[in-house]
PDB file of C-alpha atoms in Angstrom:
ATOM      1  CA  GLY A   1     103.993  39.568 161.984  1.00 64.00           C
ATOM      2  CA  ALA A   2     103.174  37.753 158.844  1.00 81.00           C
ATOM      3  CA  VAL A   3     100.311  39.043 156.569  1.00 90.00           C
ATOM      4  CA  VAL A   4      97.317  37.706 155.698  1.00 94.00           C
ATOM      5  CA  SER A   5      94.845  39.223 153.221  1.00 95.00           C
ATOM      6  CA  GLN A   6      90.920  38.577 152.871  1.00 96.00           C
ATOM      7  CA  HIS A   7      89.068  39.783 150.165  1.00 96.00           C
ATOM      8  CA  PRO A   8      86.245  41.297 149.409  1.00 97.00           C
ATOM      9  CA  SER A   9      85.851  42.753 152.961  1.00 96.00           C
ATOM     10  CA  ARG A  10      82.371  43.543 152.421  1.00 97.00           C
ATOM     11  CA  VAL A  11      79.595  41.800 150.226  1.00 97.00           C
ATOM     12  CA  ILE A  12      76.092  42.254 149.670  1.00 97.00           C
ATOM     13  CA  CYS A  13      74.466  39.306 147.351  1.00 96.00           C
ATOM     14  CA  LYS A  14      70.862  38.344 146.861  1.00 97.00           C
ATOM     15  CA  SER A  15      69.212  35.119 148.215  1.00 97.00           C
ATOM     16  CA  GLY A  16      70.162  32.009 145.862  1.00 97.00           C
ATOM     17  CA  THR A  17      73.259  33.386 144.555  1.00 97.00           C
ATOM     18  CA  SER A  18      76.971  32.220 145.364  1.00 97.00           C
ATOM     19  CA  VAL A  19      79.745  34.260 146.952  1.00 97.00           C
ATOM     20  CA  LYS A  20      83.258  33.675 147.013  1.00 97.00           C
ATOM     21  CA  ILE A  21      85.888  34.817 149.485  1.00 98.00           C
ATOM     22  CA  GLU A  22      89.448  34.739 149.358  1.00 97.00           C
ATOM     23  CA  CYS A  23      92.302  34.409 151.680  1.00 96.00           C
ATOM     24  CA  ARG A  24      95.719  34.814 150.753  1.00 95.00           C
ATOM     25  CA  SER A  25      98.918  34.376 152.502  1.00 93.00           C
ATOM     26  CA  LEU A  26     101.127  37.359 151.505  1.00 93.00           C
ATOM     27  CA  ASP A  27     104.653  36.501 152.687  1.00 89.00           C
ATOM     28  CA  PHE A  28     104.614  33.343 153.870  1.00 88.00           C
ATOM     29  CA  GLN A  29     103.260  29.599 152.503  1.00 89.00           C
ATOM     30  CA  ALA A  30     100.834  28.061 154.393  1.00 88.00           C
ATOM     31  CA  THR A  31      99.959  24.522 154.172  1.00 81.00           C
ATOM     32  CA  THR A  32      96.721  25.025 156.405  1.00 87.00           C
ATOM     33  CA  MET A  33      94.488  27.776 156.396  1.00 92.00           C
ATOM     34  CA  PHE A  34      91.050  27.822 158.751  1.00 94.00           C
ATOM     35  CA  TRP A  35      87.615  29.257 158.114  1.00 96.00           C
ATOM     36  CA  TYR A  36      85.809  30.644 160.936  1.00 96.00           C
ATOM     37  CA  ARG A  37      82.320  32.556 161.283  1.00 96.00           C
ATOM     38  CA  GLN A  38      81.141  35.184 163.983  1.00 94.00           C
ATOM     39  CA  PHE A  39      77.918  36.228 164.877  1.00 89.00           C
ATOM     40  CA  PRO A  40      77.272  39.525 166.761  1.00 85.00           C
ATOM     41  CA  LYS A  41      79.141  39.633 170.206  1.00 81.00           C
ATOM     42  CA  GLN A  42      80.142  36.056 169.881  1.00 85.00           C
ATOM     43  CA  SER A  43      83.484  34.612 169.600  1.00 88.00           C
ATOM     44  CA  LEU A  44      84.942  32.739 166.623  1.00 92.00           C
ATOM     45  CA  MET A  45      83.883  29.278 165.720  1.00 93.00           C
ATOM     46  CA  LEU A  46      85.715  27.002 163.587  1.00 94.00           C
ATOM     47  CA  MET A  47      84.039  26.280 160.161  1.00 96.00           C
ATOM     48  CA  ALA A  48      86.635  23.909 158.662  1.00 94.00           C
ATOM     49  CA  THR A  49      90.591  23.467 157.967  1.00 92.00           C
ATOM     50  CA  SER A  50      91.671  23.827 154.376  1.00 87.00           C
ATOM     51  CA  ASN A  51      94.864  21.644 153.867  1.00 82.00           C
ATOM     52  CA  GLU A  52      96.634  22.308 150.263  1.00 80.00           C
ATOM     53  CA  GLY A  53      96.084  19.909 147.905  1.00 79.00           C
ATOM     54  CA  SER A  54      93.788  17.823 149.848  1.00 82.00           C
ATOM     55  CA  LYS A  55      89.991  17.911 150.968  1.00 86.00           C
ATOM     56  CA  ALA A  56      89.064  20.476 153.714  1.00 91.00           C
ATOM     57  CA  THR A  57      87.939  19.113 157.294  1.00 91.00           C
ATOM     58  CA  TYR A  58      84.437  20.509 158.270  1.00 94.00           C
ATOM     59  CA  GLU A  59      83.539  20.960 161.808  1.00 93.00           C
ATOM     60  CA  GLN A  60      80.462  19.116 162.996  1.00 92.00           C
ATOM     61  CA  GLY A  61      77.179  20.901 161.986  1.00 93.00           C
ATOM     62  CA  VAL A  62      78.717  22.453 158.756  1.00 95.00           C
ATOM     63  CA  GLU A  63      77.673  21.713 155.648  1.00 94.00           C
ATOM     64  CA  LYS A  64      80.120  21.041 153.361  1.00 93.00           C
ATOM     65  CA  ASP A  65      78.150  21.450 149.828  1.00 95.00           C
ATOM     66  CA  LYS A  66      76.961  24.576 151.022  1.00 96.00           C
ATOM     67  CA  PHE A  67      80.486  26.261 152.123  1.00 97.00           C
ATOM     68  CA  LEU A  68      82.694  24.942 149.601  1.00 95.00           C
ATOM     69  CA  ILE A  69      86.552  25.375 150.533  1.00 93.00           C
ATOM     70  CA  ASN A  70      89.432  24.957 147.690  1.00 90.00           C
ATOM     71  CA  HIS A  71      93.082  25.520 148.912  1.00 87.00           C
ATOM     72  CA  ALA A  72      94.574  25.452 145.311  1.00 81.00           C
ATOM     73  CA  SER A  73      97.935  26.913 146.430  1.00 88.00           C
ATOM     74  CA  LEU A  74     100.049  27.239 149.421  1.00 88.00           C
ATOM     75  CA  THR A  75      99.327  30.940 149.471  1.00 92.00           C
ATOM     76  CA  LEU A  76      95.623  30.859 148.710  1.00 93.00           C
ATOM     77  CA  SER A  77      92.332  29.511 149.925  1.00 93.00           C
ATOM     78  CA  THR A  78      88.766  30.400 148.887  1.00 95.00           C
ATOM     79  CA  LEU A  79      85.408  29.826 150.846  1.00 97.00           C
ATOM     80  CA  THR A  80      82.268  29.863 148.340  1.00 97.00           C
ATOM     81  CA  VAL A  81      78.556  30.123 150.125  1.00 97.00           C
ATOM     82  CA  THR A  82      76.684  28.240 147.982  1.00 97.00           C
ATOM     83  CA  SER A  83      72.920  29.433 147.399  1.00 96.00           C
ATOM     84  CA  ALA A  84      72.972  31.877 149.858  1.00 96.00           C
ATOM     85  CA  HIS A  85      70.338  32.741 152.206  1.00 96.00           C
ATOM     86  CA  PRO A  86      69.713  35.437 154.682  1.00 96.00           C
ATOM     87  CA  GLU A  87      70.902  33.214 157.655  1.00 95.00           C
ATOM     88  CA  ASP A  88      73.966  32.927 155.764  1.00 96.00           C
ATOM     89  CA  SER A  89      74.916  36.570 157.050  1.00 96.00           C
ATOM     90  CA  SER A  90      77.686  36.921 159.101  1.00 96.00           C
ATOM     91  CA  PHE A  91      81.077  37.628 159.465  1.00 96.00           C
ATOM     92  CA  TYR A  92      83.735  35.360 157.882  1.00 97.00           C
ATOM     93  CA  ILE A  93      87.236  35.259 158.945  1.00 97.00           C
ATOM     94  CA  CYS A  94      90.056  32.827 157.817  1.00 96.00           C
ATOM     95  CA  SER A  95      93.586  32.405 159.178  1.00 94.00           C
ATOM     96  CA  ALA A  96      97.013  30.845 158.011  1.00 92.00           C
ATOM     97  CA  ARG A  97      99.666  29.218 159.734  1.00 86.00           C
ATOM     98  CA  PRO A  98     103.269  29.325 158.373  1.00 81.00           C
ATOM     99  CA  GLY A  99     103.842  25.710 159.727  1.00 70.00           C
ATOM    100  CA  LEU A 100     102.835  23.188 162.287  1.00 62.00           C
ATOM    101  CA  GLY A 101     103.788  22.798 166.185  1.00 60.00           C
ATOM    102  CA  ASN A 102     104.619  26.093 167.706  1.00 57.00           C
ATOM    103  CA  THR A 103     104.089  28.774 164.861  1.00 72.00           C
ATOM    104  CA  GLU A 104     101.350  31.498 165.649  1.00 81.00           C
ATOM    105  CA  ALA A 105      98.171  31.694 163.425  1.00 86.00           C
ATOM    106  CA  PHE A 106      97.456  35.043 161.463  1.00 91.00           C
ATOM    107  CA  PHE A 107      93.835  36.482 160.584  1.00 94.00           C
ATOM    108  CA  GLY A 108      92.279  38.098 157.905  1.00 95.00           C
ATOM    109  CA  GLN A 109      90.781  41.280 158.134  1.00 95.00           C
ATOM    110  CA  GLY A 110      87.397  39.419 157.578  1.00 96.00           C
ATOM    111  CA  THR A 111      84.501  39.613 155.379  1.00 97.00           C
ATOM    112  CA  ARG A 112      81.073  40.844 156.346  1.00 96.00           C
ATOM    113  CA  LEU A 113      78.520  39.006 154.063  1.00 97.00           C
ATOM    114  CA  THR A 114      75.167  40.197 154.107  1.00 97.00           C
ATOM    115  CA  VAL A 115      72.199  38.026 152.106  1.00 97.00           C
ATOM    116  CA  VAL A 116      69.103  40.065 150.980  1.00 96.00           C
TER     117      VAL A 116
ATOM    118  CA  LYS B   1      85.499  18.920 174.906  1.00 80.00           C
ATOM    119  CA  GLN B   2      87.607  21.960 175.156  1.00 83.00           C
ATOM    120  CA  GLU B   3      85.755  24.915 176.728  1.00 89.00           C
ATOM    121  CA  VAL B   4      87.687  28.039 176.893  1.00 94.00           C
ATOM    122  CA  THR B   5      86.036  31.007 179.031  1.00 95.00           C
ATOM    123  CA  GLN B   6      87.134  34.598 179.729  1.00 96.00           C
ATOM    124  CA  ILE B   7      86.492  37.082 182.659  1.00 91.00           C
ATOM    125  CA  PRO B   8      85.016  39.581 182.841  1.00 91.00           C
ATOM    126  CA  ALA B   9      82.933  39.891 179.738  1.00 94.00           C
ATOM    127  CA  ALA B  10      83.704  43.674 179.730  1.00 96.00           C
ATOM    128  CA  LEU B  11      85.815  45.976 181.456  1.00 96.00           C
ATOM    129  CA  SER B  12      86.418  49.704 181.602  1.00 97.00           C
ATOM    130  CA  VAL B  13      89.364  51.044 183.293  1.00 97.00           C
ATOM    131  CA  PRO B  14      90.652  54.897 183.455  1.00 97.00           C
ATOM    132  CA  GLU B  15      93.795  55.704 181.407  1.00 97.00           C
ATOM    133  CA  GLY B  16      97.052  54.660 182.874  1.00 97.00           C
ATOM    134  CA  GLU B  17      95.989  51.901 185.004  1.00 97.00           C
ATOM    135  CA  ASN B  18      97.176  48.390 184.807  1.00 97.00           C
ATOM    136  CA  LEU B  19      94.911  45.799 184.320  1.00 96.00           C
ATOM    137  CA  VAL B  20      94.668  42.038 184.168  1.00 96.00           C
ATOM    138  CA  LEU B  21      92.450  39.926 181.700  1.00 97.00           C
ATOM    139  CA  ASN B  22      91.643  36.171 182.830  1.00 97.00           C
ATOM    140  CA  CYS B  23      91.056  33.156 180.624  1.00 96.00           C
ATOM    141  CA  SER B  24      90.376  29.514 181.623  1.00 96.00           C
ATOM    142  CA  PHE B  25      90.317  26.366 180.139  1.00 94.00           C
ATOM    143  CA  THR B  26      88.844  22.911 180.847  1.00 91.00           C
ATOM    144  CA  ASP B  27      91.220  20.552 179.180  1.00 85.00           C
ATOM    145  CA  SER B  28      94.818  21.072 180.281  1.00 79.00           C
ATOM    146  CA  ALA B  29      95.975  19.103 177.129  1.00 82.00           C
ATOM    147  CA  ILE B  30      97.115  22.063 175.126  1.00 83.00           C
ATOM    148  CA  TYR B  31     100.114  22.768 173.480  1.00 79.00           C
ATOM    149  CA  ASN B  32      99.978  26.354 172.767  1.00 89.00           C
ATOM    150  CA  LEU B  33      97.752  29.354 173.911  1.00 93.00           C
ATOM    151  CA  GLN B  34      97.674  32.673 171.811  1.00 94.00           C
ATOM    152  CA  TRP B  35      96.057  35.936 172.752  1.00 96.00           C
ATOM    153  CA  PHE B  36      94.570  38.328 170.136  1.00 96.00           C
ATOM    154  CA  ARG B  37      92.806  41.630 170.058  1.00 96.00           C
ATOM    155  CA  GLN B  38      89.806  42.450 167.829  1.00 95.00           C
ATOM    156  CA  ASP B  39      88.844  45.983 166.593  1.00 94.00           C
ATOM    157  CA  PRO B  40      85.085  46.382 166.003  1.00 89.00           C
ATOM    158  CA  GLY B  41      84.349  44.968 162.701  1.00 87.00           C
ATOM    159  CA  LYS B  42      87.403  43.776 161.882  1.00 89.00           C
ATOM    160  CA  GLY B  43      89.902  40.588 161.844  1.00 90.00           C
ATOM    161  CA  LEU B  44      92.228  39.522 164.476  1.00 92.00           C
ATOM    162  CA  THR B  45      95.670  40.836 165.432  1.00 93.00           C
ATOM    163  CA  SER B  46      97.930  38.361 167.160  1.00 92.00           C
ATOM    164  CA  LEU B  47      99.488  39.618 170.297  1.00 95.00           C
ATOM    165  CA  LEU B  48     101.305  36.838 172.134  1.00 94.00           C
ATOM    166  CA  LEU B  49     101.703  33.375 171.688  1.00 92.00           C
ATOM    167  CA  ILE B  50     102.743  30.980 174.716  1.00 92.00           C
ATOM    168  CA  GLN B  51     104.183  27.443 173.834  1.00 88.00           C
ATOM    169  CA  SER B  52     103.258  24.998 176.441  1.00 85.00           C
ATOM    170  CA  SER B  53     106.607  24.583 177.767  1.00 87.00           C
ATOM    171  CA  GLN B  54     106.584  28.623 178.655  1.00 90.00           C
ATOM    172  CA  ARG B  55     105.028  30.015 181.727  1.00 92.00           C
ATOM    173  CA  GLU B  56     105.094  33.432 180.174  1.00 95.00           C
ATOM    174  CA  GLN B  57     105.517  36.020 177.431  1.00 95.00           C
ATOM    175  CA  THR B  58     106.240  39.710 176.996  1.00 97.00           C
ATOM    176  CA  SER B  59     105.702  41.961 174.170  1.00 95.00           C
ATOM    177  CA  GLY B  60     105.991  45.624 175.263  1.00 97.00           C
ATOM    178  CA  ARG B  61     103.280  46.570 177.861  1.00 97.00           C
ATOM    179  CA  LEU B  62     101.806  43.169 177.320  1.00 98.00           C
ATOM    180  CA  ASN B  63     102.610  40.275 179.730  1.00 98.00           C
ATOM    181  CA  ALA B  64     100.887  36.778 179.526  1.00 97.00           C
ATOM    182  CA  SER B  65     101.196  34.086 181.658  1.00 96.00           C
ATOM    183  CA  LEU B  66     100.129  30.160 181.215  1.00 95.00           C
ATOM    184  CA  ASP B  67      99.358  27.674 184.097  1.00 94.00           C
ATOM    185  CA  LYS B  68      98.451  24.411 182.428  1.00 91.00           C
ATOM    186  CA  SER B  69      98.017  22.534 185.340  1.00 90.00           C
ATOM    187  CA  SER B  70      95.394  24.812 186.655  1.00 93.00           C
ATOM    188  CA  GLY B  71      93.981  25.456 183.489  1.00 94.00           C
ATOM    189  CA  ARG B  72      94.270  29.467 183.267  1.00 95.00           C
ATOM    190  CA  SER B  73      96.172  32.192 181.326  1.00 96.00           C
ATOM    191  CA  THR B  74      96.343  36.211 182.138  1.00 97.00           C
ATOM    192  CA  LEU B  75      97.297  38.888 180.176  1.00 97.00           C
ATOM    193  CA  TYR B  76      98.767  41.662 181.877  1.00 97.00           C
ATOM    194  CA  ILE B  77      98.289  45.371 180.185  1.00 98.00           C
ATOM    195  CA  ALA B  78     100.602  48.104 181.582  1.00 98.00           C
ATOM    196  CA  ALA B  79      99.923  51.726 181.713  1.00 97.00           C
ATOM    197  CA  SER B  80      96.438  51.313 179.383  1.00 97.00           C
ATOM    198  CA  GLN B  81      96.122  53.825 176.862  1.00 97.00           C
ATOM    199  CA  PRO B  82      92.738  54.728 174.858  1.00 97.00           C
ATOM    200  CA  GLY B  83      94.120  52.701 171.713  1.00 96.00           C
ATOM    201  CA  ASP B  84      93.982  49.571 173.802  1.00 97.00           C
ATOM    202  CA  SER B  85      90.007  49.776 173.660  1.00 97.00           C
ATOM    203  CA  ALA B  86      89.528  46.759 171.798  1.00 97.00           C
ATOM    204  CA  THR B  87      87.840  42.879 172.312  1.00 96.00           C
ATOM    205  CA  TYR B  88      90.724  40.623 173.823  1.00 97.00           C
ATOM    206  CA  LEU B  89      90.565  36.782 172.814  1.00 96.00           C
ATOM    207  CA  CYS B  90      92.119  34.179 174.029  1.00 96.00           C
ATOM    208  CA  ALA B  91      92.442  30.876 172.388  1.00 95.00           C
ATOM    209  CA  VAL B  92      94.041  27.324 172.865  1.00 93.00           C
ATOM    210  CA  TRP B  93      95.931  25.123 170.413  1.00 88.00           C
ATOM    211  CA  ILE B  94      94.758  21.542 170.567  1.00 84.00           C
ATOM    212  CA  SER B  95      95.620  18.499 168.536  1.00 79.00           C
ATOM    213  CA  ASN B  96      93.086  15.963 167.728  1.00 73.00           C
ATOM    214  CA  PHE B  97      94.567  12.947 165.866  1.00 72.00           C
ATOM    215  CA  GLY B  98      97.038  15.279 164.463  1.00 71.00           C
ATOM    216  CA  ASN B  99      94.571  18.044 163.285  1.00 76.00           C
ATOM    217  CA  GLU B 100      95.491  21.010 165.050  1.00 81.00           C
ATOM    218  CA  LYS B 101      92.871  23.802 165.629  1.00 86.00           C
ATOM    219  CA  LEU B 102      92.261  26.817 167.763  1.00 90.00           C
ATOM    220  CA  THR B 103      89.504  26.998 170.209  1.00 91.00           C
ATOM    221  CA  PHE B 104      88.328  30.674 171.272  1.00 94.00           C
ATOM    222  CA  GLY B 105      87.306  32.129 174.304  1.00 94.00           C
ATOM    223  CA  THR B 106      84.083  34.424 174.915  1.00 88.00           C
ATOM    224  CA  GLY B 107      86.362  37.394 175.059  1.00 94.00           C
ATOM    225  CA  THR B 108      86.801  40.383 177.152  1.00 97.00           C
ATOM    226  CA  ARG B 109      85.269  43.714 175.786  1.00 96.00           C
ATOM    227  CA  LEU B 110      87.975  46.363 176.936  1.00 97.00           C
ATOM    228  CA  THR B 111      87.330  50.064 177.358  1.00 97.00           C
ATOM    229  CA  ILE B 112      90.012  52.670 178.275  1.00 97.00           C
ATOM    230  CA  ILE B 113      88.734  55.907 179.572  1.00 97.00           C
ATOM    231  CA  PRO B 114      90.627  58.816 178.745  1.00 95.00           C
TER     232      PRO B 114
END
C-alpha cells in the first residue's frame, strides 16, 4: 500500500509553546489529508480535513485557531498545536488519500504529544 | 449522525481458530467501508476496502463482507496467529455535501493466545 510518513513520533513540550506535526505522502499525491485525535482506549475522532491550496474544514468543536492546519503541497500537510496545554496531550494521527471516490485512506504512524 | 459500533469490544481466542469481528452502522448511505488494524501506540494499517457496490473483499486470511441494507459488516480471520493480536477498527466513508470523511467504530481488541 501507499506510504504516509508522520513526524515526529513523539514530542514533549512545555505549556504555552507551539508544536508542529508533519504528514507526508511519500509515493503519491494527496489532494486531501485528514487529521485525527485519539484518546487512550478510544477510537479516532476527526479533527479536520485538509485540502491542498485551500482552507481546512474543521469538525464541530475543534478550535481552528488552536489547531492550525496548512496543506501547502500535494504531499505535505502540517498541524500546529498553538499555545499547548496539558489537556492537548493526546495521540494525533494523519491520513491521506490518493484521490476521491473508491480509494483507500492510508495513515501515518501517529504522534504522541505530551504537554508538561 | 452516523454511528459505528463494533462488537465485541475485546476478544481472546486460542491460536489457530477462525474468528469473526462485527461492525454495524446506523446510516446505510455509505459508499465505502474500510477495515484497519492498530497496534499499541501506532498508526493504522489498512486491511481491506469494500466499495458500496461490493459485498465482500478478500486478502490472504482475511475476508470482509458488507451488507448495506442491514448496516453490517464482518471481518473474518482464518487460522488466527499471535501476530494478529491488535485492535481492529472498521470505518465507513460518508459524503456530506461533497466532503468525504471516515467515521470510525469503537474497535475490537483482539488477543490470540499461543
